PDB file of C-alpha atoms in Angstrom:
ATOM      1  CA  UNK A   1     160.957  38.875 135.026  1.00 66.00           C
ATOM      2  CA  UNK A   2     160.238  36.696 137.977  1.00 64.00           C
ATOM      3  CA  UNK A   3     159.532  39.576 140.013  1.00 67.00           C
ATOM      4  CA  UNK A   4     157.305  41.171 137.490  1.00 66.00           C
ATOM      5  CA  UNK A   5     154.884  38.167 137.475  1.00 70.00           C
ATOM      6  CA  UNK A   6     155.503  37.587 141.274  1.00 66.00           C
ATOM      7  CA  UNK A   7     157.514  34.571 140.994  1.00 68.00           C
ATOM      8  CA  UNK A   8     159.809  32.993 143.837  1.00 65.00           C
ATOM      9  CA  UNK A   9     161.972  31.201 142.838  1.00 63.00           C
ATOM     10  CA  UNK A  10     162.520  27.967 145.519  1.00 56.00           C
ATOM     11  CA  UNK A  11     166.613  28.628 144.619  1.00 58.00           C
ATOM     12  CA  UNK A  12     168.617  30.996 142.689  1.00 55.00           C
ATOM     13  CA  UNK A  13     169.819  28.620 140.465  1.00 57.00           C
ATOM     14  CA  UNK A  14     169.044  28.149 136.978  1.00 65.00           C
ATOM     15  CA  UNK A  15     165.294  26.669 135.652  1.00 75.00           C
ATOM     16  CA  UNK A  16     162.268  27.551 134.036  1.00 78.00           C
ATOM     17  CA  UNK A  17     159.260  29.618 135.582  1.00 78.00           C
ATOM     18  CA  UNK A  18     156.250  28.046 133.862  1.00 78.00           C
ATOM     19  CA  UNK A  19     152.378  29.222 134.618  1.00 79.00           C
ATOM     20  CA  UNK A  20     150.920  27.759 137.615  1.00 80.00           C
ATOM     21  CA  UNK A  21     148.086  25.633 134.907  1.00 80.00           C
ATOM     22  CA  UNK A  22     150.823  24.333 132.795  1.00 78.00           C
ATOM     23  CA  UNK A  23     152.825  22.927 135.933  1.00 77.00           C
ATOM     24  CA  UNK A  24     149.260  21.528 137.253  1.00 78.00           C
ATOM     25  CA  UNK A  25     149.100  19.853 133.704  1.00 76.00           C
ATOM     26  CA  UNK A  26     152.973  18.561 133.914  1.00 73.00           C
ATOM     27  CA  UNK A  27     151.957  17.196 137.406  1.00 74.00           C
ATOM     28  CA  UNK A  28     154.366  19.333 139.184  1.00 73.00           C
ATOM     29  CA  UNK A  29     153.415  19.716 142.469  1.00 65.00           C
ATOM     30  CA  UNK A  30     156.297  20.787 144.510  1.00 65.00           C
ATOM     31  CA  UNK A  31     158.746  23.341 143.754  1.00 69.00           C
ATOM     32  CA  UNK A  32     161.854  22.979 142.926  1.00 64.00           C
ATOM     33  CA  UNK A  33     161.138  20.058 140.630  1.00 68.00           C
ATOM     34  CA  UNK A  34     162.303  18.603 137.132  1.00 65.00           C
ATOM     35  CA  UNK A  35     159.950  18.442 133.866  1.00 67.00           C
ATOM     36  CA  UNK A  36     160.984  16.790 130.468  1.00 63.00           C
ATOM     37  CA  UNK A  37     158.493  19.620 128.553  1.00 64.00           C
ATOM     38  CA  UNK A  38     161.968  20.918 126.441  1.00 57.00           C
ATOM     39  CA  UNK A  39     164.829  18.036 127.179  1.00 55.00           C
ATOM     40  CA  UNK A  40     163.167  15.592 125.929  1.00 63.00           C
ATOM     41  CA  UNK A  41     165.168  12.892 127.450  1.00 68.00           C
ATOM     42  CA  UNK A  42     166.898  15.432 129.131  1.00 71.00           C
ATOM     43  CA  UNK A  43     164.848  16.409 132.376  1.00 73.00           C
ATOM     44  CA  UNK A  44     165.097  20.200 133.075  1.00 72.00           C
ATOM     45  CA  UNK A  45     164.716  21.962 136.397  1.00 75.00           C
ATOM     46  CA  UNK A  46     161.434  24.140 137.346  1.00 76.00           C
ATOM     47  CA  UNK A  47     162.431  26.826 139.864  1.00 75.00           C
ATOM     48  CA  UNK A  48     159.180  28.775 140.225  1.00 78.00           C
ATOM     49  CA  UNK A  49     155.492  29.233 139.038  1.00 79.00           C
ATOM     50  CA  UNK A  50     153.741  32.318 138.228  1.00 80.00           C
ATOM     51  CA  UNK A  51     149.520  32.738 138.243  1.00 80.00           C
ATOM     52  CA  UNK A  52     148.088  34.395 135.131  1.00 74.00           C
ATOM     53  CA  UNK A  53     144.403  34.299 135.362  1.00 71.00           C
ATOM     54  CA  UNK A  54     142.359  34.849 133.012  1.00 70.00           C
ATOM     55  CA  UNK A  55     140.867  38.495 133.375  1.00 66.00           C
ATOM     56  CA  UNK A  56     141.930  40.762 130.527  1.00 65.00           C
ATOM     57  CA  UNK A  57     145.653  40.183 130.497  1.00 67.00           C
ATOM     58  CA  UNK A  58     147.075  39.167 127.373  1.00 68.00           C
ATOM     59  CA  UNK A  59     147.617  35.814 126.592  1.00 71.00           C
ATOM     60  CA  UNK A  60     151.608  35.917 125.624  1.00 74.00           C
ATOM     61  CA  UNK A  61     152.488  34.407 129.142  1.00 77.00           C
ATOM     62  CA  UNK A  62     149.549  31.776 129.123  1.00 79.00           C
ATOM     63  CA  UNK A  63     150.391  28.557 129.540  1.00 79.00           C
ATOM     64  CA  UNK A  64     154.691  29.486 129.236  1.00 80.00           C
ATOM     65  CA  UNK A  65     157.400  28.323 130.347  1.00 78.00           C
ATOM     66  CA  UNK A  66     160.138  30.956 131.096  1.00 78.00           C
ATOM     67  CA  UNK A  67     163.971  30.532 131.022  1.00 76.00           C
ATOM     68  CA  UNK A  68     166.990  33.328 131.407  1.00 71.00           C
ATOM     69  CA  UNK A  69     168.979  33.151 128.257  1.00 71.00           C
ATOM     70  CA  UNK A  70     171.812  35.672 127.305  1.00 69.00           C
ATOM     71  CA  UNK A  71     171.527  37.174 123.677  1.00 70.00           C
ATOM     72  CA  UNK A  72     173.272  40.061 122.059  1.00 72.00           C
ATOM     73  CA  UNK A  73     169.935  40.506 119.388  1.00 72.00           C
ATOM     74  CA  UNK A  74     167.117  43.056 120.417  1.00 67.00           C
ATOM     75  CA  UNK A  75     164.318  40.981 121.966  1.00 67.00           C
ATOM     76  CA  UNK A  76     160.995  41.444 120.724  1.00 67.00           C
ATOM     77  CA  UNK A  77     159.461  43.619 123.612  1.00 68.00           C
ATOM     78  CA  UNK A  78     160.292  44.621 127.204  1.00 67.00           C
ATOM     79  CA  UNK A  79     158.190  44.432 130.209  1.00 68.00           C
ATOM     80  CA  UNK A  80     158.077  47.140 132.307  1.00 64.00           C
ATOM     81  CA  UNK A  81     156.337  47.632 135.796  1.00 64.00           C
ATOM     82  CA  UNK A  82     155.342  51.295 137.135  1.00 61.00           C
ATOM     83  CA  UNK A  83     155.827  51.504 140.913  1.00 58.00           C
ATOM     84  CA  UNK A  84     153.998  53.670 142.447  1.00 58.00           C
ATOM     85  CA  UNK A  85     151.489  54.529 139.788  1.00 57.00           C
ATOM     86  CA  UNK A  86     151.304  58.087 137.954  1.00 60.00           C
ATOM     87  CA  UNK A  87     148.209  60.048 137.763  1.00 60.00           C
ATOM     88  CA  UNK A  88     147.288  57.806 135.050  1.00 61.00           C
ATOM     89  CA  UNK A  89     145.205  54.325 136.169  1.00 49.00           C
ATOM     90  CA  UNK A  90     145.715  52.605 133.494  1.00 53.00           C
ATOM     91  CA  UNK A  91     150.020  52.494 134.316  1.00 52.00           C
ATOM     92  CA  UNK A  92     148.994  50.408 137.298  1.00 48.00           C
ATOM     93  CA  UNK A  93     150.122  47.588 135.232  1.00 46.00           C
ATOM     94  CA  UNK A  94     153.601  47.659 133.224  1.00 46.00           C
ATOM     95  CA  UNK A  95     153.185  48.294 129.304  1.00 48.00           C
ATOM     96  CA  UNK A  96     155.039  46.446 126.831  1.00 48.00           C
ATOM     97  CA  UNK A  97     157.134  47.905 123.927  1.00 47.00           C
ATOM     98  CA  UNK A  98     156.611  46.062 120.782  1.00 48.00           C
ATOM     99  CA  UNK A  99     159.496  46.303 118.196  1.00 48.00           C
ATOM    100  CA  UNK A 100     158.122  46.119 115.300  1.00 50.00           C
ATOM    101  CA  UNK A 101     160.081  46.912 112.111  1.00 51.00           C
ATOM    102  CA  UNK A 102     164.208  47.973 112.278  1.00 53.00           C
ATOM    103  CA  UNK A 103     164.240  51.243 112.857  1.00 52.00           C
ATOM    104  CA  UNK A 104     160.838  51.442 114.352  1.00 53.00           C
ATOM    105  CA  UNK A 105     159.935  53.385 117.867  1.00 55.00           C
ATOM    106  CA  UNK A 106     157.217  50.442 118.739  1.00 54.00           C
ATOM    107  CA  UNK A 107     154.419  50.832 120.146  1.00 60.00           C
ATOM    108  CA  UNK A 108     153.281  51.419 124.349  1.00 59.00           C
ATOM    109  CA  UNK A 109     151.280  48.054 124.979  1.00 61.00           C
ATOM    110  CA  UNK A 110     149.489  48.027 128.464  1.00 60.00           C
ATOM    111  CA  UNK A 111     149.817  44.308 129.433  1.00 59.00           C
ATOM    112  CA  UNK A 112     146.505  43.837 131.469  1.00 60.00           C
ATOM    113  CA  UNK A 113     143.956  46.576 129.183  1.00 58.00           C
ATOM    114  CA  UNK A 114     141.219  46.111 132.249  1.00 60.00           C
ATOM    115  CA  UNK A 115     143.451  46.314 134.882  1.00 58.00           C
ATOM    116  CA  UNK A 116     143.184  50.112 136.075  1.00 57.00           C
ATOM    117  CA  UNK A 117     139.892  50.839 135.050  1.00 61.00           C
ATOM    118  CA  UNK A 118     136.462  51.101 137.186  1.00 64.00           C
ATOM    119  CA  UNK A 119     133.251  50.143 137.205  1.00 64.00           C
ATOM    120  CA  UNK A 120     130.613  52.650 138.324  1.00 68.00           C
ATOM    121  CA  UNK A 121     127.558  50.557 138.763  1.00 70.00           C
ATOM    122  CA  UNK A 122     125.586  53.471 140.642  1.00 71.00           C
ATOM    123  CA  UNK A 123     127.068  55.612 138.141  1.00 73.00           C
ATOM    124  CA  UNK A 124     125.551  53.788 135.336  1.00 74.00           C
ATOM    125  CA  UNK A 125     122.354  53.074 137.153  1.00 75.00           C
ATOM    126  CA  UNK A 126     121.734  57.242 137.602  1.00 75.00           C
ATOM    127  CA  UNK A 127     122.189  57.677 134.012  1.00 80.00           C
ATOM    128  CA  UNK A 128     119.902  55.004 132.854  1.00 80.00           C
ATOM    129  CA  UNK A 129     116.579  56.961 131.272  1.00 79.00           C
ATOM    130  CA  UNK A 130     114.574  55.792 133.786  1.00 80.00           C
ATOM    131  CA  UNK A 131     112.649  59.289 133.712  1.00 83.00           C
ATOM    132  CA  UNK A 132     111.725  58.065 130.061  1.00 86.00           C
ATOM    133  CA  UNK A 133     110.677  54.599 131.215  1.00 88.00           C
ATOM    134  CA  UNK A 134     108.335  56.363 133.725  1.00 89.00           C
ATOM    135  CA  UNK A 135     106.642  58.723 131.232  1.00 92.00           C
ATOM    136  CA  UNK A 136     105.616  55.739 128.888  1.00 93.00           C
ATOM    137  CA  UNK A 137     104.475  53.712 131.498  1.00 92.00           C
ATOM    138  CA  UNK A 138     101.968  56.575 132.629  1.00 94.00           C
ATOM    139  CA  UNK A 139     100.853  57.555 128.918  1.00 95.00           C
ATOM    140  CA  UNK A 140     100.298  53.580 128.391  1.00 95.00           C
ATOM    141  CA  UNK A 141      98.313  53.629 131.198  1.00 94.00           C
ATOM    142  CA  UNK A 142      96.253  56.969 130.283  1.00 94.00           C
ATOM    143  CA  UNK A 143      95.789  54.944 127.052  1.00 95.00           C
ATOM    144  CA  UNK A 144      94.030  52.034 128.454  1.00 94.00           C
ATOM    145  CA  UNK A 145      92.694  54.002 130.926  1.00 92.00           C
ATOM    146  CA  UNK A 146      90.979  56.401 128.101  1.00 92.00           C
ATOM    147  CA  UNK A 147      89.449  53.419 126.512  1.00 91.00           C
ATOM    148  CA  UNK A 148      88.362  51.451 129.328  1.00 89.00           C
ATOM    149  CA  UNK A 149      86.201  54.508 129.961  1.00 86.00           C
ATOM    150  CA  UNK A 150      85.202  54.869 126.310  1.00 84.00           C
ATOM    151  CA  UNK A 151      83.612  51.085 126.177  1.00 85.00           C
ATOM    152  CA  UNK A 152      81.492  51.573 128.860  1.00 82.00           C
ATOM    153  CA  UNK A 153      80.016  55.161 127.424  1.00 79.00           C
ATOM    154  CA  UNK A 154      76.989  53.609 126.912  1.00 81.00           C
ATOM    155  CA  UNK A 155      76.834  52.385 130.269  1.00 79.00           C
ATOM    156  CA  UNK A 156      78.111  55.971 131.927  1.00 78.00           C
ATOM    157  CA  UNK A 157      75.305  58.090 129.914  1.00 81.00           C
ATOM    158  CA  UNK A 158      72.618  55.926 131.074  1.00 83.00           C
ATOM    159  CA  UNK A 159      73.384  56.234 134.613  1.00 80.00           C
ATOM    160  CA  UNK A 160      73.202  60.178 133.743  1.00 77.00           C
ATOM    161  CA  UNK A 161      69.716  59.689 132.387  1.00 78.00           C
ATOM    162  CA  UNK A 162      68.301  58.146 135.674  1.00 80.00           C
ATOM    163  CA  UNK A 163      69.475  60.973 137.391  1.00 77.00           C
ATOM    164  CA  UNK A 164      73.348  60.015 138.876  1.00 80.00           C
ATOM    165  CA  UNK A 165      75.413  63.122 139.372  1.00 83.00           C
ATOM    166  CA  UNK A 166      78.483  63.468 137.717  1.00 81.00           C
ATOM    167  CA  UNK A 167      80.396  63.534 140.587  1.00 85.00           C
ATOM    168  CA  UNK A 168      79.153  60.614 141.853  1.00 87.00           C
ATOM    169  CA  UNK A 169      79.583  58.746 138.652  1.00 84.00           C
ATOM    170  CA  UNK A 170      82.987  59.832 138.801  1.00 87.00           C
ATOM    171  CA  UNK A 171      83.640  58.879 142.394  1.00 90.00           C
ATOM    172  CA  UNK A 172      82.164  55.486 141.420  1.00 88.00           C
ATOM    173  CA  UNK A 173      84.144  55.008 138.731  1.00 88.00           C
ATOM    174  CA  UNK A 174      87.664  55.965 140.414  1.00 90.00           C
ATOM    175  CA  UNK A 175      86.429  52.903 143.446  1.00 92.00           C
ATOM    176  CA  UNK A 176      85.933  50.178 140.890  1.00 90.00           C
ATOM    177  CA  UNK A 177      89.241  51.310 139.594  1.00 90.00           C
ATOM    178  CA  UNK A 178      90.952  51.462 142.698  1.00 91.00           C
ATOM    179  CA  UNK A 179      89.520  47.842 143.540  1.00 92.00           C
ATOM    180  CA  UNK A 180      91.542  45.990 140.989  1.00 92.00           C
ATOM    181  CA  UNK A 181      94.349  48.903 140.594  1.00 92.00           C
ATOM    182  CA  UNK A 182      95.346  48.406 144.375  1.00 93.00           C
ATOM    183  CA  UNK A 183      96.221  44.874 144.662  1.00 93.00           C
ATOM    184  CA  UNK A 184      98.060  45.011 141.425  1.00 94.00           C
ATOM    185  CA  UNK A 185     100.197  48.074 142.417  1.00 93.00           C
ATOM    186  CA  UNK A 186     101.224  46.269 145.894  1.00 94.00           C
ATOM    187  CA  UNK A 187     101.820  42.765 143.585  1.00 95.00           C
ATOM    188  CA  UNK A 188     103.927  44.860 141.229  1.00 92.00           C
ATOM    189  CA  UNK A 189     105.956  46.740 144.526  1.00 92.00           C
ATOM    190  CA  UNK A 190     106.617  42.807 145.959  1.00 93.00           C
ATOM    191  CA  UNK A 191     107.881  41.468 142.886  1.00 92.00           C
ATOM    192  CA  UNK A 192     110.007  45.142 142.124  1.00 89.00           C
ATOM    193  CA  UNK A 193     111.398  43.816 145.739  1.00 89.00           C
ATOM    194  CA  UNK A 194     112.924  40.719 144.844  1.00 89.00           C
ATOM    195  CA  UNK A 195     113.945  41.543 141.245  1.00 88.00           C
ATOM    196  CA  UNK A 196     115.816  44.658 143.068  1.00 85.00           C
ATOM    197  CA  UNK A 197     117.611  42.203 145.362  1.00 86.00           C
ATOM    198  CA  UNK A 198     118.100  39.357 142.724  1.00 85.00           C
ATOM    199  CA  UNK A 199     121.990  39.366 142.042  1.00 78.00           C
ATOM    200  CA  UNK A 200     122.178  43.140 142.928  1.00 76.00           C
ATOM    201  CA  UNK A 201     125.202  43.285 145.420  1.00 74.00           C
ATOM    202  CA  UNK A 202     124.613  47.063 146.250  1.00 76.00           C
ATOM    203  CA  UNK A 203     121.654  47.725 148.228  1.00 78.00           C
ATOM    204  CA  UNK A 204     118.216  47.509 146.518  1.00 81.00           C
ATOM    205  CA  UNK A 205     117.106  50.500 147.709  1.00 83.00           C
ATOM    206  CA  UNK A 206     117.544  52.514 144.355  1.00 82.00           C
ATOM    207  CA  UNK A 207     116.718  49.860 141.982  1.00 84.00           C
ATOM    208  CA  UNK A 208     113.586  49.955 143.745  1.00 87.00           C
ATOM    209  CA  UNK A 209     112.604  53.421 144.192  1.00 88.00           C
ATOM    210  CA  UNK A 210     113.060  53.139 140.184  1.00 86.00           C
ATOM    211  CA  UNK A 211     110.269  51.077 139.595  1.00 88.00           C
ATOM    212  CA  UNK A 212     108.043  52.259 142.113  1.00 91.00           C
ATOM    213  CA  UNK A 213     108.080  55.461 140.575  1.00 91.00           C
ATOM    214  CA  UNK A 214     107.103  53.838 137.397  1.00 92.00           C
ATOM    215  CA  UNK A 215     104.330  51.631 139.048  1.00 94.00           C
ATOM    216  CA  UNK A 216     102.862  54.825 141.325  1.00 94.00           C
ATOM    217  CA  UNK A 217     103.198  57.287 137.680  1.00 94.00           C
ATOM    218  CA  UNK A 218     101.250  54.012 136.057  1.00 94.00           C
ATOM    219  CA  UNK A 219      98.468  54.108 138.606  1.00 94.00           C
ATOM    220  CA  UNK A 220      98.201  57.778 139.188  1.00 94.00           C
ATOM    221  CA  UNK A 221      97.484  58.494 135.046  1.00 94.00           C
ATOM    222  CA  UNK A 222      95.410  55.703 135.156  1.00 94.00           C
ATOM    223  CA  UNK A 223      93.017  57.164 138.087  1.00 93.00           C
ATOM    224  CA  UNK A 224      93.291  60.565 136.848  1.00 94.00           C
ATOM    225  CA  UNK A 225      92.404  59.765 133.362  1.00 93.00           C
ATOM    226  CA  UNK A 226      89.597  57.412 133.907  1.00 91.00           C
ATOM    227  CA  UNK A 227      88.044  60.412 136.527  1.00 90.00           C
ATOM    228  CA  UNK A 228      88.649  62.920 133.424  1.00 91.00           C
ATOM    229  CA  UNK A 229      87.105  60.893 130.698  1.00 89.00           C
ATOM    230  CA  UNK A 230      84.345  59.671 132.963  1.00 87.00           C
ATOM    231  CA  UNK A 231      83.605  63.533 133.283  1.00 88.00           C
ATOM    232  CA  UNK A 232      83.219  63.886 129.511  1.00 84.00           C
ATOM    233  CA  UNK A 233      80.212  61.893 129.282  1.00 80.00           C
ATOM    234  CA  UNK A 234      77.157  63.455 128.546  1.00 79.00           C
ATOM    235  CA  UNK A 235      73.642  62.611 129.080  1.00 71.00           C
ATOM    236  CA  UNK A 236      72.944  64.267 125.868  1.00 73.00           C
ATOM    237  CA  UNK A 237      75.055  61.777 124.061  1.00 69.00           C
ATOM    238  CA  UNK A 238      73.149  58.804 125.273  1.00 66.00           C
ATOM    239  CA  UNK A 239      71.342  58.884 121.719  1.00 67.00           C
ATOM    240  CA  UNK A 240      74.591  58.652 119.840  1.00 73.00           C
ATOM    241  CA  UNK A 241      76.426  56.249 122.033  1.00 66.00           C
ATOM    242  CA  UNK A 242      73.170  53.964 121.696  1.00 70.00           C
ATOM    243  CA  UNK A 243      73.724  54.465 117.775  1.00 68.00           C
ATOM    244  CA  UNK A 244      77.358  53.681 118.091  1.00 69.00           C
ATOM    245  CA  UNK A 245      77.382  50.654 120.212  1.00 69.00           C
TER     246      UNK A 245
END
């Protein structure tokens, strides 16, 4: 069992192995050393330590102290390390065989459930819908975009009337978009920068490609549907839009 948890014991001879927190607690700093944790006024030897941290193990061996006893009744499990590791991962660590009724077969335990498995971050981050995200961003825009244009219909068909092309009106309404739309694309690439580098060990590169694909799909259905709907006005509808404003 010392072996299994990576215990040495400091001599051969009999003692406990306790966790590594529980002989902090004790104030056992030097191994071997005595404790009176189970004589009482008796003190008892400590021969080694073992670490258990705390990252998905199971808690049986948490704050324990060990000893070797000899007993002809069936303990209650047995602890088993697989060296080297099968196919499977999740043998890396030793299961445990639970005895459960007489009679039973028990049941395969691992000891550590975490231990073995992987975390795919870039994995994860690929199958994020980040396609989806993009594709709401740009009908949002197109949305605003539509009614920004809309408001100012008024505006657009009296410029008509005095004789403004509709190309022109077009081409001025794409600059005054691009005047405001600009600086707020290259504000929203900065702060994609440092949110993409904030806590992310990988490198940011992805993370940010991400959201500049958003931002630039954002801007380009903005542009494109202001041009469009600025099109759509009509000098003939100057009476109506008057009626409607």
């Amino acid at each position: 069992m010392a072996r299994l948890l990576a215990a040495r014991p400091a001599n051969s001879g009999a003692g406990l192995t306790v966790d590594a927190e529980l002989a902090d607690s004790l104030g056992i700093g030097h191994i071997p050393d005595r404790t009176y944790l189970a004589g009482k006024n008796t003190p008892i030897d400590v021969a080694a330590t073992y670490a258990h941290p705390d990252d998905g193990r199971g808690s049986t061996l948490s704050g324990a102290a060990l000893a070797i006893v000899v007993d002809n009744e069936p303990f209650d499990s047995c602890w088993v390390r697989f060296w080297p590791p099968t196919d499977n991962p999740l043998e890396l660590m030793g299961p445990v065989t639970n005895g459960s009724q007489a009679g039973g077969s028990g049941d395969l335990i691992q000891w550590n459930p975490t231990f073995g498995r992987s975390y795919d971050p870039a994995g994860e981050f690929r199958r994020l819908p980040l396609a989806g995200v993009a594709a709401a961003a740009a009908a949002i825009a197109a949305l605003l975009a539509y009614a920004g244009v809309r408001l100012r219909r008024l505006e657009l068909a009296s410029a008509r009337h005095v004789g403004m092309t509709q190309s022109s009106l077009v081409g001025i309404a794409v600059a005054e978009i691009s005047l405001w739309l600009a600086p707020a694309c290259v504000l929203a690439l900065t702060a994609l920068a440092f949110a993409a580098t904030w806590g992310n060990p990988d490198p940011p590169d992805a993370a940010w490609a991400a959201g500049a694909r958003t931002v630039a799909a954002a801007a380009a259905a903005w542009i494109l549907t202001a041009g469009i709907t600025t099109a759509t006005i009509r000098e003939t509808r100057l009476v109506r839009y008057f009626q409607q404003r």
